[in-house]
């Protein structure tokens, strides 16, 4: 009998407080951000994105970046729980050099991130919308930033976007994304985030791309799967990447996230310009609760307290103020024992009246095994 092949242990990262909240059009209080960061760590997450060190004029959701990082590092709640910070990796987004410098200063002061992220898109128009500069200029900037971040003890994640297509320029080539990934490693990136920021990746192309990636760069520690659900393919793409051999994934509570908001509390902001879709709520990431439940049911070791995570998903809907994408917070986990409250009374009497044994499931006289054979 054939079985699906996939890793038996997966590392899950949560990026709710950064990627998830960046699409929200109201400011999420720092206290709420801190609460979710603490709770996610207590759920068992070791890899988390905290904030964005970019200019808050363009992304006012992260105007509290410094304060949040300081409060998280000094959390009494986590200290009381015995959390070992050596086992936790906190990431901040640093698209441009000024943000990298800010992260380095924070690190020197003792509360900065362990890891930062810079991003290139294989579509230069998309890249320009996110960074404000050309690809050649950005590559040189990234090379410079990786070196000084390493000198400060900070790892750099190199992100590659528009792998499966661009919301601006349309189709892109997988081969370009593989080449971009190699270029990141050439200039010193510690790992790679392969991002479907637009939900443009059909599962067969996800499998093809990650197979190409692992053929060229076989160390799975280098590769992070990042999927959006704009077209509803999130978990299908996670499964395709699992089958290709990827064992690091990230997502958000409730599937929050997407293109940075261009309004915050009623005030227009630059963000990344006009939304790519008429309904901004169609965007979002793979739901971390559903991903965790699926992997747990598949027998994959994830190291996450799934029940506690589902409780967080319910809380998040109150924080955001609307129904989010998670199916698992409504349906729960697959039952592992009989649910007596749903059993209909009287079955035993019916079977007795019909002359059937209590455990009988086929009529008397039927053969012990089915006789069907494919001809």
Short mmCIF file of C-alpha atoms in Angstrom, two decimals:
data_model
loop_
_atom_site.label_atom_id
_atom_site.label_comp_id
_atom_site.label_asym_id
_atom_site.label_seq_id
_atom_site.Cartn_x
_atom_site.Cartn_y
_atom_site.Cartn_z
CA UNK A 1 0.00 0.00 0.00
CA UNK A 2 1.35 3.41 -1.00
CA UNK A 3 1.51 6.18 1.60
CA UNK A 4 2.19 9.88 1.37
CA UNK A 5 5.81 10.72 2.02
CA UNK A 6 6.48 13.75 4.20
CA UNK A 7 8.72 14.81 7.10
CA UNK A 8 7.76 13.31 10.46
CA UNK A 9 8.89 16.43 12.33
CA UNK A 10 8.09 20.01 11.33
CA UNK A 11 9.14 23.38 12.74
CA UNK A 12 6.26 25.84 12.79
CA UNK A 13 6.82 29.59 13.02
CA UNK A 14 4.17 32.15 13.89
CA UNK A 15 4.15 35.56 12.24
CA UNK A 16 0.76 36.86 13.41
CA UNK A 17 1.90 39.95 15.28
CA UNK A 18 3.95 41.20 12.35
CA UNK A 19 2.56 39.88 9.06
CA UNK A 20 -0.90 39.24 10.43
CA UNK A 21 -1.43 42.66 11.94
CA UNK A 22 0.14 44.66 9.11
CA UNK A 23 -3.02 44.35 7.01
CA UNK A 24 -5.37 45.56 9.77
CA UNK A 25 -6.78 49.05 9.33
CA UNK A 26 -6.88 49.84 13.03
CA UNK A 27 -3.96 50.02 15.44
CA UNK A 28 -3.63 46.90 17.57
CA UNK A 29 -2.65 47.97 21.12
CA UNK A 30 0.87 47.12 22.22
CA UNK A 31 -0.60 45.27 25.19
CA UNK A 32 -2.49 42.95 22.84
CA UNK A 33 0.59 42.35 20.71
CA UNK A 34 2.60 41.49 23.81
CA UNK A 35 -0.13 39.16 25.08
CA UNK A 36 -0.19 37.17 21.84
CA UNK A 37 3.59 37.01 21.61
CA UNK A 38 3.81 35.66 25.14
CA UNK A 39 1.01 33.15 24.61
CA UNK A 40 2.43 31.90 21.33
CA UNK A 41 5.77 31.26 23.01
CA UNK A 42 3.96 29.43 25.82
CA UNK A 43 2.17 27.35 23.16
CA UNK A 44 5.60 26.09 22.11
CA UNK A 45 6.55 28.30 19.16
CA UNK A 46 10.30 28.86 18.89
CA UNK A 47 10.31 30.96 15.71
CA UNK A 48 8.29 34.19 15.76
CA UNK A 49 8.11 37.47 13.87
CA UNK A 50 7.60 40.37 16.26
CA UNK A 51 7.54 43.64 14.33
CA UNK A 52 8.75 45.75 11.43
CA UNK A 53 11.60 48.22 11.96
CA UNK A 54 10.73 50.21 8.83
CA UNK A 55 9.63 53.84 8.83
CA UNK A 56 6.39 54.03 10.89
CA UNK A 57 5.08 56.77 8.60
CA UNK A 58 4.52 54.10 5.99
CA UNK A 59 3.49 51.37 8.44
CA UNK A 60 2.05 52.99 11.58
CA UNK A 61 0.91 49.59 12.85
CA UNK A 62 4.52 49.17 13.97
CA UNK A 63 5.12 52.56 15.55
CA UNK A 64 5.49 50.62 18.80
CA UNK A 65 8.28 48.36 17.47
CA UNK A 66 10.89 49.39 20.04
CA UNK A 67 8.48 49.27 22.96
CA UNK A 68 7.09 45.87 22.00
CA UNK A 69 10.55 44.33 21.63
CA UNK A 70 11.64 45.75 25.00
CA UNK A 71 8.53 44.53 26.79
CA UNK A 72 8.78 41.09 25.23
CA UNK A 73 12.42 40.65 26.16
CA UNK A 74 11.61 41.75 29.70
CA UNK A 75 8.43 39.71 30.06
CA UNK A 76 7.86 38.61 33.66
CA UNK A 77 5.24 36.15 32.45
CA UNK A 78 7.78 34.32 30.31
CA UNK A 79 10.46 34.53 32.98
CA UNK A 80 8.09 32.96 35.50
CA UNK A 81 7.36 30.17 32.99
CA UNK A 82 11.09 29.46 32.72
CA UNK A 83 11.39 30.34 29.04
CA UNK A 84 14.96 30.03 27.79
CA UNK A 85 15.61 32.82 25.30
CA UNK A 86 18.43 30.79 23.78
CA UNK A 87 15.74 28.49 22.38
CA UNK A 88 13.61 31.31 20.93
CA UNK A 89 14.32 33.13 17.67
CA UNK A 90 12.70 36.55 17.34
CA UNK A 91 12.59 38.14 13.90
CA UNK A 92 12.02 41.73 12.79
CA UNK A 93 11.39 42.84 9.23
CA UNK A 94 14.02 45.25 7.88
CA UNK A 95 13.33 45.90 4.21
CA UNK A 96 15.84 48.76 3.91
CA UNK A 97 19.24 49.54 5.42
CA UNK A 98 17.91 52.16 7.81
CA UNK A 99 15.74 49.49 9.41
CA UNK A 100 18.70 47.11 9.59
CA UNK A 101 20.72 49.78 11.39
CA UNK A 102 17.86 50.23 13.82
CA UNK A 103 17.79 46.49 14.53
CA UNK A 104 21.55 46.46 15.09
CA UNK A 105 21.31 49.29 17.62
CA UNK A 106 18.51 47.47 19.41
CA UNK A 107 20.64 44.34 19.54
CA UNK A 108 23.54 46.29 21.03
CA UNK A 109 21.19 47.58 23.72
CA UNK A 110 20.19 44.02 24.61
CA UNK A 111 16.61 43.82 23.38
CA UNK A 112 16.92 43.56 19.61
CA UNK A 113 15.99 40.69 17.29
CA UNK A 114 17.95 37.50 16.70
CA UNK A 115 17.06 37.48 13.03
CA UNK A 116 16.05 40.07 10.47
CA UNK A 117 14.57 39.78 7.00
CA UNK A 118 15.14 41.55 3.71
CA UNK A 119 13.15 40.76 0.58
CA UNK A 120 13.54 40.65 -3.17
CA UNK A 121 10.85 39.94 -5.76
CA UNK A 122 11.62 38.22 -9.02
CA UNK A 123 9.28 40.79 -10.60
CA UNK A 124 11.18 44.08 -10.40
CA UNK A 125 7.96 46.12 -10.50
CA UNK A 126 6.72 44.30 -7.39
CA UNK A 127 10.13 44.71 -5.81
CA UNK A 128 10.09 48.45 -6.50
CA UNK A 129 6.62 48.77 -4.93
CA UNK A 130 7.94 47.17 -1.73
CA UNK A 131 11.43 48.67 -1.52
CA UNK A 132 11.46 51.82 -3.62
CA UNK A 133 14.63 50.84 -5.45
CA UNK A 134 15.90 48.63 -8.27
CA UNK A 135 16.99 45.02 -7.90
CA UNK A 136 20.72 45.60 -8.62
CA UNK A 137 20.88 48.44 -6.08
CA UNK A 138 19.00 46.37 -3.52
CA UNK A 139 21.25 43.35 -3.91
CA UNK A 140 24.27 45.52 -3.09
CA UNK A 141 22.44 47.03 -0.12
CA UNK A 142 21.49 43.57 1.15
CA UNK A 143 25.06 42.33 0.82
CA UNK A 144 26.25 45.27 2.91
CA UNK A 145 23.50 44.77 5.49
CA UNK A 146 24.15 41.05 5.89
CA UNK A 147 27.76 41.71 6.78
CA UNK A 148 27.11 44.35 9.42
CA UNK A 149 24.19 42.38 10.87
CA UNK A 150 26.43 39.33 11.22
CA UNK A 151 29.03 41.48 12.96
CA UNK A 152 26.32 42.40 15.48
CA UNK A 153 25.29 38.76 16.00
CA UNK A 154 22.09 38.97 13.93
CA UNK A 155 21.15 36.42 11.28
CA UNK A 156 19.67 37.55 7.98
CA UNK A 157 16.82 35.75 6.27
CA UNK A 158 16.65 36.37 2.54
CA UNK A 159 13.08 36.36 1.27
CA UNK A 160 12.16 35.64 -2.34
CA UNK A 161 8.72 36.82 -3.49
CA UNK A 162 6.61 36.56 -6.68
CA UNK A 163 7.94 33.03 -7.17
CA UNK A 164 4.70 31.77 -8.75
CA UNK A 165 3.46 35.04 -10.20
CA UNK A 166 3.09 38.75 -9.47
CA UNK A 167 -0.08 40.79 -8.82
CA UNK A 168 1.57 43.57 -10.85
CA UNK A 169 3.36 41.95 -13.80
CA UNK A 170 1.69 38.56 -13.99
CA UNK A 171 3.58 35.30 -14.72
CA UNK A 172 7.10 34.76 -13.42
CA UNK A 173 9.66 31.96 -13.83
CA UNK A 174 10.44 29.41 -11.12
CA UNK A 175 14.00 29.24 -12.40
CA UNK A 176 14.47 32.92 -11.54
CA UNK A 177 13.39 32.29 -7.95
CA UNK A 178 15.85 29.41 -7.58
CA UNK A 179 18.62 31.66 -8.89
CA UNK A 180 17.60 34.45 -6.49
CA UNK A 181 17.71 31.94 -3.61
CA UNK A 182 21.25 30.93 -4.52
CA UNK A 183 22.24 34.60 -4.75
CA UNK A 184 21.00 35.17 -1.20
CA UNK A 185 23.21 32.35 0.04
CA UNK A 186 26.14 33.68 -2.00
CA UNK A 187 26.02 36.98 -0.09
CA UNK A 188 25.66 35.37 3.32
CA UNK A 189 21.98 34.90 4.15
CA UNK A 190 21.45 32.40 6.97
CA UNK A 191 18.18 31.04 5.59
CA UNK A 192 15.54 31.64 2.93
CA UNK A 193 11.84 32.41 3.02
CA UNK A 194 10.13 31.27 -0.16
CA UNK A 195 6.97 33.36 -0.25
CA UNK A 196 3.74 33.13 -2.16
CA UNK A 197 2.67 36.62 -1.11
CA UNK A 198 -0.19 36.75 -3.61
CA UNK A 199 -1.73 33.30 -3.31
CA UNK A 200 -0.73 32.58 -6.91
CA UNK A 201 0.82 29.15 -6.37
CA UNK A 202 -1.13 26.05 -7.49
CA UNK A 203 -0.07 22.94 -5.53
CA UNK A 204 1.58 21.15 -8.47
CA UNK A 205 3.84 24.15 -9.06
CA UNK A 206 4.61 24.36 -5.35
CA UNK A 207 5.83 20.75 -5.45
CA UNK A 208 7.83 21.45 -8.60
CA UNK A 209 9.47 24.57 -7.20
CA UNK A 210 10.47 23.06 -3.86
CA UNK A 211 11.80 19.99 -5.62
CA UNK A 212 13.98 22.31 -7.71
CA UNK A 213 15.06 24.17 -4.57
CA UNK A 214 16.01 21.03 -2.66
CA UNK A 215 17.86 19.62 -5.66
CA UNK A 216 19.97 22.79 -5.74
CA UNK A 217 20.16 23.45 -1.97
CA UNK A 218 19.40 20.18 -0.12
CA UNK A 219 19.74 21.43 3.47
CA UNK A 220 16.14 21.76 4.69
CA UNK A 221 17.26 24.05 7.53
CA UNK A 222 17.66 26.75 4.87
CA UNK A 223 14.08 26.81 3.61
CA UNK A 224 10.88 28.31 5.04
CA UNK A 225 7.50 27.81 3.35
CA UNK A 226 5.23 30.88 3.38
CA UNK A 227 1.81 30.65 1.73
CA UNK A 228 -1.13 33.00 1.32
CA UNK A 229 -4.73 31.89 0.85
CA UNK A 230 -6.02 34.51 -1.57
CA UNK A 231 -7.44 31.74 -3.76
CA UNK A 232 -7.99 29.15 -1.04
CA UNK A 233 -4.96 26.95 -1.72
CA UNK A 234 -3.05 27.47 1.52
CA UNK A 235 -3.18 24.04 3.16
CA UNK A 236 -3.03 22.27 -0.21
CA UNK A 237 0.23 24.10 -0.85
CA UNK A 238 1.54 23.21 2.60
CA UNK A 239 0.88 19.54 1.82
CA UNK A 240 2.59 19.84 -1.57
CA UNK A 241 5.64 21.44 0.05
CA UNK A 242 5.67 18.74 2.74
CA UNK A 243 5.73 16.06 0.06
CA UNK A 244 8.64 17.82 -1.61
CA UNK A 245 10.53 17.64 1.72
CA UNK A 246 10.11 21.10 3.29
CA UNK A 247 9.92 20.97 7.09
CA UNK A 248 9.73 24.63 8.17
CA UNK A 249 6.49 26.56 7.71
CA UNK A 250 4.97 29.76 9.03
CA UNK A 251 1.44 31.10 9.29
CA UNK A 252 -0.82 33.41 11.26
CA UNK A 253 -3.66 33.03 13.72
CA UNK A 254 -6.94 33.13 11.83
CA UNK A 255 -5.12 33.53 8.52
CA UNK A 256 -4.57 37.23 9.20
CA UNK A 257 -2.22 39.26 7.05
CA UNK A 258 -1.40 40.40 3.58
CA UNK A 259 -0.55 43.63 1.85
CA UNK A 260 0.22 46.43 4.35
CA UNK A 261 -2.82 48.54 5.22
CA UNK A 262 -3.20 51.86 3.45
CA UNK A 263 -5.51 53.20 6.17
CA UNK A 264 -4.97 53.07 9.93
CA UNK A 265 -7.75 54.30 12.24
CA UNK A 266 -9.30 56.21 9.37
CA UNK A 267 -6.10 57.97 8.35
CA UNK A 268 -4.62 57.26 4.88
CA UNK A 269 -1.02 56.02 4.89
CA UNK A 270 1.39 55.23 2.08
CA UNK A 271 1.61 51.49 2.80
CA UNK A 272 2.38 49.82 -0.51
CA UNK A 273 -0.25 51.75 -2.42
CA UNK A 274 -3.68 50.67 -3.62
CA UNK A 275 -4.88 47.21 -2.62
CA UNK A 276 -4.44 44.59 -5.32
CA UNK A 277 -7.99 43.25 -4.78
CA UNK A 278 -11.39 44.95 -4.52
CA UNK A 279 -12.11 43.26 -1.20
CA UNK A 280 -9.02 43.61 1.03
CA UNK A 281 -10.30 40.83 3.29
CA UNK A 282 -9.75 38.14 0.64
CA UNK A 283 -6.02 38.19 1.36
CA UNK A 284 -4.32 36.42 4.24
CA UNK A 285 -1.88 33.69 5.18
CA UNK A 286 -2.25 30.01 5.88
CA UNK A 287 -4.05 29.66 9.19
CA UNK A 288 -1.62 28.46 11.84
CA UNK A 289 -4.36 26.74 13.88
CA UNK A 290 -5.58 24.69 10.93
CA UNK A 291 -2.03 23.89 9.87
CA UNK A 292 -1.17 22.69 13.38
CA UNK A 293 -4.30 20.55 13.65
CA UNK A 294 -3.73 19.02 10.21
CA UNK A 295 -0.10 18.16 10.91
CA UNK A 296 -0.94 16.80 14.35
CA UNK A 297 -3.59 14.51 12.84
CA UNK A 298 -1.05 13.38 10.23
CA UNK A 299 1.24 12.22 13.03
CA UNK A 300 3.79 14.95 12.42
CA UNK A 301 5.68 16.10 15.50
CA UNK A 302 5.23 19.88 15.79
CA UNK A 303 5.97 20.61 19.46
CA UNK A 304 2.93 22.88 19.81
CA UNK A 305 0.17 22.81 22.44
CA UNK A 306 -2.64 22.62 19.90
CA UNK A 307 -5.51 23.08 22.36
CA UNK A 308 -3.94 26.22 23.79
CA UNK A 309 -3.41 27.53 20.25
CA UNK A 310 -7.08 26.98 19.41
CA UNK A 311 -8.05 29.03 22.46
CA UNK A 312 -5.81 31.83 21.16
CA UNK A 313 -7.59 31.66 17.83
CA UNK A 314 -10.91 32.26 19.55
CA UNK A 315 -9.46 35.22 21.46
CA UNK A 316 -8.01 36.71 18.28
CA UNK A 317 -11.45 37.08 16.75
CA UNK A 318 -12.38 39.32 19.68
CA UNK A 319 -9.20 41.36 19.27
CA UNK A 320 -9.77 41.86 15.54
CA UNK A 321 -13.53 42.19 15.80
CA UNK A 322 -14.63 39.81 13.05
CA UNK A 323 -14.84 36.15 12.10
CA UNK A 324 -11.45 34.94 10.85
CA UNK A 325 -10.51 32.01 8.60
CA UNK A 326 -9.74 29.23 11.05
CA UNK A 327 -11.98 26.19 10.70
CA UNK A 328 -10.31 24.39 13.59
CA UNK A 329 -11.44 26.88 16.24
CA UNK A 330 -15.05 26.05 15.31
CA UNK A 331 -14.81 22.35 14.49
CA UNK A 332 -12.05 21.49 16.96
CA UNK A 333 -9.81 18.48 16.69
CA UNK A 334 -10.94 15.10 15.39
CA UNK A 335 -12.62 13.20 18.27
CA UNK A 336 -10.38 10.52 19.75
CA UNK A 337 -13.02 8.81 21.92
CA UNK A 338 -16.77 8.09 21.69
CA UNK A 339 -19.07 11.07 22.18
CA UNK A 340 -21.75 9.57 24.37
CA UNK A 341 -23.99 12.64 24.15
CA UNK A 342 -24.62 12.01 20.45
CA UNK A 343 -25.37 8.27 20.66
CA UNK A 344 -28.99 7.35 19.89
CA UNK A 345 -30.70 5.24 22.52
CA UNK A 346 -32.28 1.95 21.58
CA UNK A 347 -29.76 0.44 19.15
CA UNK A 348 -29.02 -2.48 21.48
CA UNK A 349 -32.73 -3.31 21.76
CA UNK A 350 -33.19 -3.08 17.99
CA UNK A 351 -30.30 -5.48 17.36
CA UNK A 352 -31.63 -7.88 20.00
CA UNK A 353 -35.10 -7.79 18.45
CA UNK A 354 -33.61 -8.53 15.01
CA UNK A 355 -31.62 -11.45 16.40
CA UNK A 356 -28.27 -9.79 15.75
CA UNK A 357 -25.18 -10.05 17.92
CA UNK A 358 -24.07 -6.82 19.68
CA UNK A 359 -20.96 -6.47 17.49
CA UNK A 360 -22.49 -7.85 14.25
CA UNK A 361 -22.19 -5.52 11.20
CA UNK A 362 -23.04 -7.85 8.25
CA UNK A 363 -26.08 -10.10 7.70
CA UNK A 364 -25.97 -13.77 8.68
CA UNK A 365 -24.72 -15.98 5.88
CA UNK A 366 -22.45 -13.41 4.27
CA UNK A 367 -18.81 -14.55 3.75
CA UNK A 368 -16.26 -13.40 6.27
CA UNK A 369 -14.41 -11.33 3.63
CA UNK A 370 -15.69 -9.42 0.59
CA UNK A 371 -15.37 -11.39 -2.66
CA UNK A 372 -14.78 -8.47 -5.04
CA UNK A 373 -11.65 -8.63 -7.19
CA UNK A 374 -10.59 -6.20 -9.91
CA UNK A 375 -10.54 -7.92 -13.29
#
